[in-house]
CSV table of C-alpha atoms and ligand atoms in Angstrom, one decimal:
chain,number,residue,atom,x,y,z
A,179,UNK,CA,91.7,94.5,109.1
A,180,UNK,CA,94.0,93.0,111.7
A,181,UNK,CA,95.3,95.5,114.2
A,182,UNK,CA,98.8,94.8,115.6
A,183,UNK,CA,98.7,98.0,117.7
A,184,UNK,CA,95.5,99.5,119.1
A,185,UNK,CA,95.2,102.2,121.8
A,186,UNK,CA,91.9,103.6,122.9
A,187,UNK,CA,91.7,106.7,125.0
A,188,UNK,CA,95.2,106.3,126.3
A,189,UNK,CA,96.1,108.8,129.0
A,190,UNK,CA,99.5,109.2,130.6
A,191,UNK,CA,100.4,111.9,133.1
A,192,UNK,CA,103.8,112.8,134.5
A,193,UNK,CA,102.9,115.0,137.5
A,194,UNK,CA,101.2,118.0,136.1
A,195,UNK,CA,102.1,117.2,132.5
A,196,UNK,CA,99.6,115.2,130.5
A,197,UNK,CA,101.8,113.5,127.9
A,198,UNK,CA,99.0,111.4,126.4
A,199,UNK,CA,95.5,112.9,126.4
A,200,UNK,CA,93.1,110.1,125.2
A,201,UNK,CA,95.2,108.9,122.4
A,202,UNK,CA,93.7,106.5,119.8
A,203,UNK,CA,96.2,104.8,117.5
A,204,UNK,CA,95.7,101.9,115.2
A,205,UNK,CA,98.4,100.1,113.2
A,206,UNK,CA,97.3,97.3,110.9
A,207,UNK,CA,99.2,94.1,110.3
A,208,UNK,CA,101.9,94.5,107.6
A,209,UNK,CA,101.8,98.3,107.3
A,210,UNK,CA,104.6,100.8,107.8
A,211,UNK,CA,102.9,103.4,109.9
A,212,UNK,CA,104.4,106.9,110.3
A,213,UNK,CA,104.1,108.4,113.8
A,214,UNK,CA,104.7,112.1,113.2
A,215,UNK,CA,105.0,115.0,115.6
A,216,UNK,CA,107.6,117.4,117.0
A,217,UNK,CA,109.5,117.0,120.2
A,218,UNK,CA,107.3,116.7,123.2
A,219,UNK,CA,104.2,115.6,121.4
A,220,UNK,CA,104.0,112.2,123.1
A,221,UNK,CA,105.6,109.8,120.6
A,222,UNK,CA,108.1,108.2,122.9
A,223,UNK,CA,105.6,108.0,125.8
A,224,UNK,CA,103.2,106.1,123.5
A,225,UNK,CA,105.9,103.7,122.4
A,226,UNK,CA,107.0,103.1,126.0
A,227,UNK,CA,103.5,102.2,127.0
A,228,UNK,CA,103.3,99.8,124.1
A,229,UNK,CA,106.6,98.3,125.3
A,230,UNK,CA,105.2,97.8,128.8
A,231,UNK,CA,107.9,100.2,130.1
A,232,UNK,CA,105.3,102.7,131.3
A,233,UNK,CA,101.9,102.0,132.7
A,234,UNK,CA,99.1,104.2,131.4
A,235,UNK,CA,96.8,106.1,133.7
A,236,UNK,CA,93.6,105.5,131.7
A,237,UNK,CA,92.5,103.9,128.5
A,238,UNK,CA,93.6,100.7,126.8
A,239,UNK,CA,96.6,99.6,124.8
A,240,UNK,CA,96.8,96.3,122.9
A,241,UNK,CA,99.7,94.7,121.1
A,242,UNK,CA,98.9,91.6,119.0
A,243,UNK,CA,95.6,91.5,121.1
A,244,UNK,CA,97.6,91.2,124.3
A,245,UNK,CA,98.3,93.6,127.2
A,246,UNK,CA,101.7,95.3,126.8
A,247,UNK,CA,102.0,95.6,130.6
A,248,UNK,CA,100.9,92.1,131.7
A,249,UNK,CA,102.1,90.1,128.7
A,250,UNK,CA,105.4,91.8,128.2
A,251,UNK,CA,107.5,88.7,128.3
A,252,UNK,CA,105.6,87.0,125.5
A,253,UNK,CA,105.1,90.1,123.4
A,254,UNK,CA,108.8,91.0,123.4
A,255,UNK,CA,109.7,87.8,121.6
A,256,UNK,CA,107.7,89.2,118.7
A,257,UNK,CA,109.0,92.7,118.5
A,258,UNK,CA,112.2,94.7,118.2
A,259,UNK,CA,112.6,98.2,119.5
A,260,UNK,CA,115.1,100.9,118.5
A,261,UNK,CA,115.0,104.2,120.5
A,262,UNK,CA,116.6,107.5,119.3
A,263,UNK,CA,119.2,107.4,122.0
A,264,UNK,CA,120.5,103.8,122.3
A,265,UNK,CA,122.2,102.8,125.5
A,266,UNK,CA,124.5,99.7,125.3
A,267,UNK,CA,126.1,97.4,127.8
A,268,UNK,CA,129.5,99.2,128.2
A,269,UNK,CA,131.5,96.0,128.6
A,270,UNK,CA,129.9,94.0,125.7
A,271,UNK,CA,131.0,94.3,122.1
A,272,UNK,CA,128.6,95.4,119.5
A,273,UNK,CA,128.5,91.9,118.1
A,274,UNK,CA,127.8,90.4,121.6
A,275,UNK,CA,125.0,93.0,122.1
A,276,UNK,CA,123.4,92.1,118.8
A,277,UNK,CA,123.5,88.4,119.6
A,278,UNK,CA,122.1,89.0,123.1
A,279,UNK,CA,119.3,91.1,121.8
A,280,UNK,CA,118.6,88.4,119.2
A,281,UNK,CA,118.3,85.7,121.9
A,282,UNK,CA,116.0,87.9,123.9
A,283,UNK,CA,113.8,88.3,120.8
A,284,UNK,CA,113.7,84.6,120.1
A,285,UNK,CA,116.1,84.3,117.3
A,286,UNK,CA,118.4,86.1,114.9
A,287,UNK,CA,119.2,85.4,111.3
A,288,UNK,CA,123.0,85.3,111.3
A,289,UNK,CA,123.5,85.7,107.6
A,290,UNK,CA,121.2,88.7,107.7
A,291,UNK,CA,123.2,90.1,110.7
A,292,UNK,CA,126.5,89.8,108.8
A,293,UNK,CA,125.0,91.4,105.7
A,294,UNK,CA,123.6,94.3,107.8
A,295,UNK,CA,126.9,94.9,109.6
A,296,UNK,CA,128.4,95.3,106.2
A,297,UNK,CA,125.7,97.6,104.8
A,298,UNK,CA,125.7,99.8,107.9
A,299,UNK,CA,129.5,99.7,107.9
A,300,UNK,CA,129.7,98.8,111.6
A,301,UNK,CA,132.7,97.1,113.3
A,302,UNK,CA,131.1,94.7,115.8
A,303,UNK,CA,134.3,94.1,117.8
A,304,UNK,CA,134.3,97.3,119.7
A,305,UNK,CA,133.1,97.6,123.3
A,306,UNK,CA,129.8,99.4,123.8
A,307,UNK,CA,131.4,102.2,125.8
A,308,UNK,CA,133.6,103.1,122.9
A,309,UNK,CA,131.0,103.5,120.2
A,310,UNK,CA,129.9,107.0,119.0
A,311,UNK,CA,126.2,107.9,119.2
A,312,UNK,CA,125.7,107.0,115.5
A,313,UNK,CA,127.4,103.6,115.9
A,314,UNK,CA,125.2,102.8,119.0
A,315,UNK,CA,122.2,103.5,116.7
A,316,UNK,CA,123.7,101.1,114.2
A,317,UNK,CA,124.1,98.3,116.7
A,318,UNK,CA,120.4,98.6,117.7
A,319,UNK,CA,119.3,98.8,114.0
A,320,UNK,CA,121.3,95.7,113.0
A,321,UNK,CA,119.9,93.8,115.9
A,322,UNK,CA,116.4,94.9,115.1
A,323,UNK,CA,116.5,94.3,111.3
A,324,UNK,CA,118.2,90.9,111.8
A,325,UNK,CA,115.7,89.7,114.4
A,326,UNK,CA,113.0,87.3,113.4
A,327,UNK,CA,110.1,89.4,114.7
A,328,UNK,CA,106.6,90.5,113.6
A,329,UNK,CA,106.8,94.1,114.7
A,330,UNK,CA,109.4,96.9,114.7
A,331,UNK,CA,108.9,99.8,117.0
A,332,UNK,CA,111.3,102.5,115.8
A,333,UNK,CA,111.4,105.7,117.8
A,334,UNK,CA,113.3,108.3,115.9
A,335,UNK,CA,115.8,105.6,115.0
A,336,UNK,CA,117.9,107.5,112.6
A,337,UNK,CA,119.0,110.3,114.9
A,338,UNK,CA,122.8,110.6,114.7
A,339,UNK,CA,123.1,108.7,111.4
A,340,UNK,CA,124.6,110.4,108.4
A,341,UNK,CA,122.5,110.7,105.2
A,342,UNK,CA,124.2,107.7,103.5
A,343,UNK,CA,123.2,105.5,106.4
A,344,UNK,CA,119.7,107.1,106.3
A,345,UNK,CA,119.4,105.6,102.8
A,346,UNK,CA,120.5,102.2,104.1
A,347,UNK,CA,117.9,102.5,106.9
A,348,UNK,CA,115.2,103.3,104.3
A,349,UNK,CA,116.1,100.1,102.3
A,350,UNK,CA,116.0,98.0,105.5
A,351,UNK,CA,112.5,99.3,106.4
A,352,UNK,CA,111.3,98.5,102.9
A,353,UNK,CA,112.8,95.0,103.1
A,354,UNK,CA,111.2,94.4,106.5
A,355,UNK,CA,107.9,95.5,105.1
A,356,UNK,CA,108.3,93.2,102.1
A,357,UNK,CA,108.7,90.3,104.6
A,358,UNK,CA,105.3,91.2,106.0
A,359,UNK,CA,106.6,92.9,109.2
A,360,UNK,CA,104.6,95.7,110.8
A,361,UNK,CA,106.6,98.9,111.4
A,362,UNK,CA,105.7,101.8,113.6
A,363,UNK,CA,108.2,104.6,112.7
A,364,UNK,CA,108.1,107.7,114.9
A,365,UNK,CA,109.8,110.7,113.4
A,366,UNK,CA,109.8,114.4,113.0
A,367,UNK,CA,111.5,114.1,109.6
A,368,UNK,CA,108.9,114.5,106.9
A,369,UNK,CA,111.0,113.1,104.0
A,370,UNK,CA,111.7,109.9,105.9
A,371,UNK,CA,108.0,109.3,106.7
A,372,UNK,CA,106.9,110.3,103.2
A,373,UNK,CA,109.3,107.8,101.6
A,374,UNK,CA,108.4,104.9,103.8
A,375,UNK,CA,105.0,105.0,105.2
A,376,UNK,CA,101.7,104.0,103.7
A,377,UNK,CA,99.7,105.5,106.5
A,378,UNK,CA,100.5,108.3,108.9
A,379,UNK,CA,99.2,109.4,112.3
A,380,UNK,CA,100.0,113.0,113.3
A,381,UNK,CA,100.3,113.5,117.1
A,382,UNK,CA,99.9,116.9,118.7
A,383,UNK,CA,100.0,117.4,122.5
A,384,UNK,CA,99.2,113.8,123.2
A,385,UNK,CA,96.3,113.5,120.8
A,386,UNK,CA,96.1,112.1,117.3
A,387,UNK,CA,94.9,115.0,115.2
A,388,UNK,CA,95.0,113.3,111.8
A,389,UNK,CA,95.4,109.7,110.6
A,390,UNK,CA,95.2,108.2,107.1
A,391,UNK,CA,97.1,107.4,104.0
A,392,UNK,CA,99.2,110.1,102.4
A,393,UNK,CA,96.8,110.1,99.5
A,394,UNK,CA,93.8,110.7,101.8
A,395,UNK,CA,95.6,113.5,103.6
A,396,UNK,CA,96.6,115.1,100.3
A,397,UNK,CA,93.0,115.0,99.1
A,398,UNK,CA,92.1,117.5,101.8
A,399,UNK,CA,95.0,119.7,100.9
A,400,UNK,CA,95.9,122.1,98.2
A,401,UNK,CA,98.1,121.8,95.2
A,402,UNK,CA,100.4,124.6,94.1
A,403,UNK,CA,99.6,125.6,90.5
A,404,UNK,CA,101.9,127.8,88.4
A,405,UNK,CA,101.0,128.6,84.8
A,406,UNK,CA,102.3,130.8,82.0
A,407,UNK,CA,99.4,131.7,79.8
A,408,UNK,CA,98.8,132.9,76.3
A,409,UNK,CA,96.0,135.3,77.2
A,410,UNK,CA,94.8,136.8,80.5
A,411,UNK,CA,92.7,134.5,82.6
A,412,UNK,CA,89.5,135.7,84.2
A,413,UNK,CA,87.4,134.5,87.1
A,414,UNK,CA,90.0,132.6,89.1
A,415,UNK,CA,89.7,135.2,91.9
A,416,UNK,CA,86.1,134.4,92.4
A,417,UNK,CA,86.6,130.6,92.7
A,418,UNK,CA,86.2,129.5,96.3
A,419,UNK,CA,88.7,126.7,95.7
A,420,UNK,CA,91.5,129.1,94.7
A,421,UNK,CA,93.8,130.6,97.4
A,422,UNK,CA,96.8,133.0,97.5
A,423,UNK,CA,96.2,134.0,93.8
A,424,UNK,CA,99.0,136.0,92.3
A,425,UNK,CA,98.7,137.2,88.7
A,426,UNK,CA,101.6,139.0,87.1
A,427,UNK,CA,100.8,139.6,83.4
A,428,UNK,CA,100.5,136.2,81.9
A,429,UNK,CA,102.1,134.5,84.9
A,430,UNK,CA,99.6,132.9,87.3
A,431,UNK,CA,100.3,131.2,90.6
A,432,UNK,CA,97.8,129.9,93.2
A,433,UNK,CA,97.0,127.2,95.7
A,434,UNK,CA,94.1,125.1,94.6
A,435,UNK,CA,91.8,122.7,96.6
A,436,UNK,CA,92.0,119.2,95.2
A,437,UNK,CA,88.3,119.4,94.5
A,438,UNK,CA,88.7,122.5,92.4
A,439,UNK,CA,91.7,121.3,90.3
A,440,UNK,CA,89.7,120.3,87.2
A,441,UNK,CA,87.8,123.6,87.2
A,442,UNK,CA,90.9,125.7,87.5
A,443,UNK,CA,92.8,123.7,84.8
A,444,UNK,CA,89.8,124.1,82.5
A,445,UNK,CA,89.8,127.9,83.0
A,446,UNK,CA,93.6,128.0,82.4
A,447,UNK,CA,93.1,126.0,79.2
A,448,UNK,CA,90.6,128.5,77.9
A,449,UNK,CA,93.2,131.2,78.3
A,450,UNK,CA,95.8,129.0,76.6
A,451,UNK,CA,98.6,127.4,78.4
A,452,UNK,CA,102.2,128.0,77.5
A,453,UNK,CA,103.7,126.3,80.6
A,454,UNK,CA,102.3,124.6,83.6
A,455,UNK,CA,103.5,123.0,86.9
A,456,UNK,CA,101.2,121.5,89.5
A,457,UNK,CA,102.8,120.3,92.8
A,458,UNK,CA,100.8,118.1,95.1
A,459,UNK,CA,101.0,119.2,98.8
A,460,UNK,CA,103.9,117.7,100.6
A,461,UNK,CA,103.5,115.9,103.9
A,462,UNK,CA,105.3,119.0,105.4
A,463,UNK,CA,102.5,121.3,104.3
A,464,UNK,CA,99.9,118.9,105.7
A,465,UNK,CA,101.8,118.8,108.9
A,466,UNK,CA,102.1,122.6,109.1
A,467,UNK,CA,98.3,122.9,108.9
A,468,UNK,CA,98.3,121.3,112.4
A,469,UNK,CA,101.5,122.8,113.7
A,470,UNK,CA,102.1,126.0,111.9
A,471,UNK,CA,100.9,128.2,114.7
A,472,UNK,CA,102.9,126.3,117.3
A,473,UNK,CA,106.1,126.2,115.4
A,474,UNK,CA,105.9,129.9,114.6
A,475,UNK,CA,105.3,130.7,118.2
A,476,UNK,CA,108.3,128.6,119.3
A,477,UNK,CA,110.5,130.1,116.7
A,478,UNK,CA,111.4,126.7,115.2
A,479,UNK,CA,112.1,127.1,111.5
A,480,UNK,CA,110.2,124.9,109.1
A,481,UNK,CA,111.9,121.7,108.0
A,482,UNK,CA,113.9,121.5,111.3
A,483,UNK,CA,115.6,118.2,111.3
A,484,UNK,CA,117.6,118.2,114.5
A,485,UNK,CA,116.8,117.5,118.1
A,486,UNK,CA,115.7,114.3,119.6
B,523,ADP,P1,108.2,112.9,121.9
B,523,ADP,O1,108.7,111.6,122.0
B,523,ADP,O2,107.1,113.1,121.0
B,523,ADP,O3,109.2,114.0,121.8
B,523,ADP,P2,107.6,112.4,124.8
B,523,ADP,O4,106.7,111.3,124.7
B,523,ADP,O5,109.0,112.2,125.1
B,523,ADP,O6,107.5,113.2,123.4
B,523,ADP,O7,107.1,113.5,125.8
B,523,ADP,C1,105.8,113.9,125.9
B,523,ADP,C2,105.6,114.9,127.1
B,523,ADP,O8,105.8,114.1,128.3
B,523,ADP,C3,106.7,116.0,127.1
B,523,ADP,O9,106.0,117.1,127.7
B,523,ADP,C4,107.7,115.4,128.1
B,523,ADP,O10,108.4,116.5,128.7
B,523,ADP,C5,106.9,114.6,129.1
B,523,ADP,N1,107.6,113.5,129.6
B,523,ADP,C6,108.0,112.4,128.9
B,523,ADP,N2,108.7,111.5,129.7
B,523,ADP,C7,108.6,112.1,131.0
B,523,ADP,C8,109.1,111.6,132.3
B,523,ADP,N3,109.7,110.4,132.4
B,523,ADP,N4,108.9,112.5,133.3
B,523,ADP,C9,108.3,113.6,133.2
B,523,ADP,N5,107.8,114.1,132.0
B,523,ADP,C10,108.0,113.3,130.9
B,524,MG,MG1,110.7,111.0,121.6
């Protein structure tokens, strides 16, 4: 497999804060890779190192086999970057900014640009200083998706966009992927990552704690099974793959390890099934396995979607 991004043992400290603590990340050519973690986990620091905007203290980072720090000028022709808080040249219009960014990146598809302006419902004639936060994001997104590049580095790019525009964003990522572009999408929004990414790396306190396809991650997780039975079921409470079992008459509800699913379904079938639902674990549940304690301690409610 061809790695577009590879970091090995990456360390970045800010004074006493260790933002990256031997981070290993690998993104393969052509994939859309989710980079998931709450605020402060180290997502932006990683991306800034990859952009050559920060120098790491230890370890290695490679972009297209090059060094993001030394080869920045060459590498930036092949990538587009969208941060979560886009700053624009105050005196340039959105359109001028998009074209300028396009030239820096070695080319822009003008027809694509015009199509994207329409889809994102962005007026390119306003000056940078007069755009709202959401419109500044749109300027950067149009510039990124219209650029003829191999890699998109998107760092919480949809912050400030309304849900309708979030849907346009999702389509654009899929189109970029269909063109063979590699995408690194950092996010703390599960649904976005779940909808777009083949592989996901979960970052916690500057370390990757889990990486793999969603299917692989689900394999190590539990499905939620709810059944209405015809007769009482016996023996489920003794099964080591069954958790949080609740039996209320003929209603049964439990979490089941993927490996135990066939056993459990067989036992339910013996009792006779009048109704059954089985939900695979969501990315959110997988994520909470790594973060549940921390989020509980910080008082952040589950499914929090704000912040930057
Ligand atoms: P994320 O993007 O996942 O929210 P960041 O990479 O922005 O996380 O931050 C990781 C850690 O590094 C945080 O503790 C943050 O406060 C710290 N940090 C990031 N940038 C700086 C900086 N320029 N100066 C000092 N500390 C920083
Ligand atoms: Mg960040």
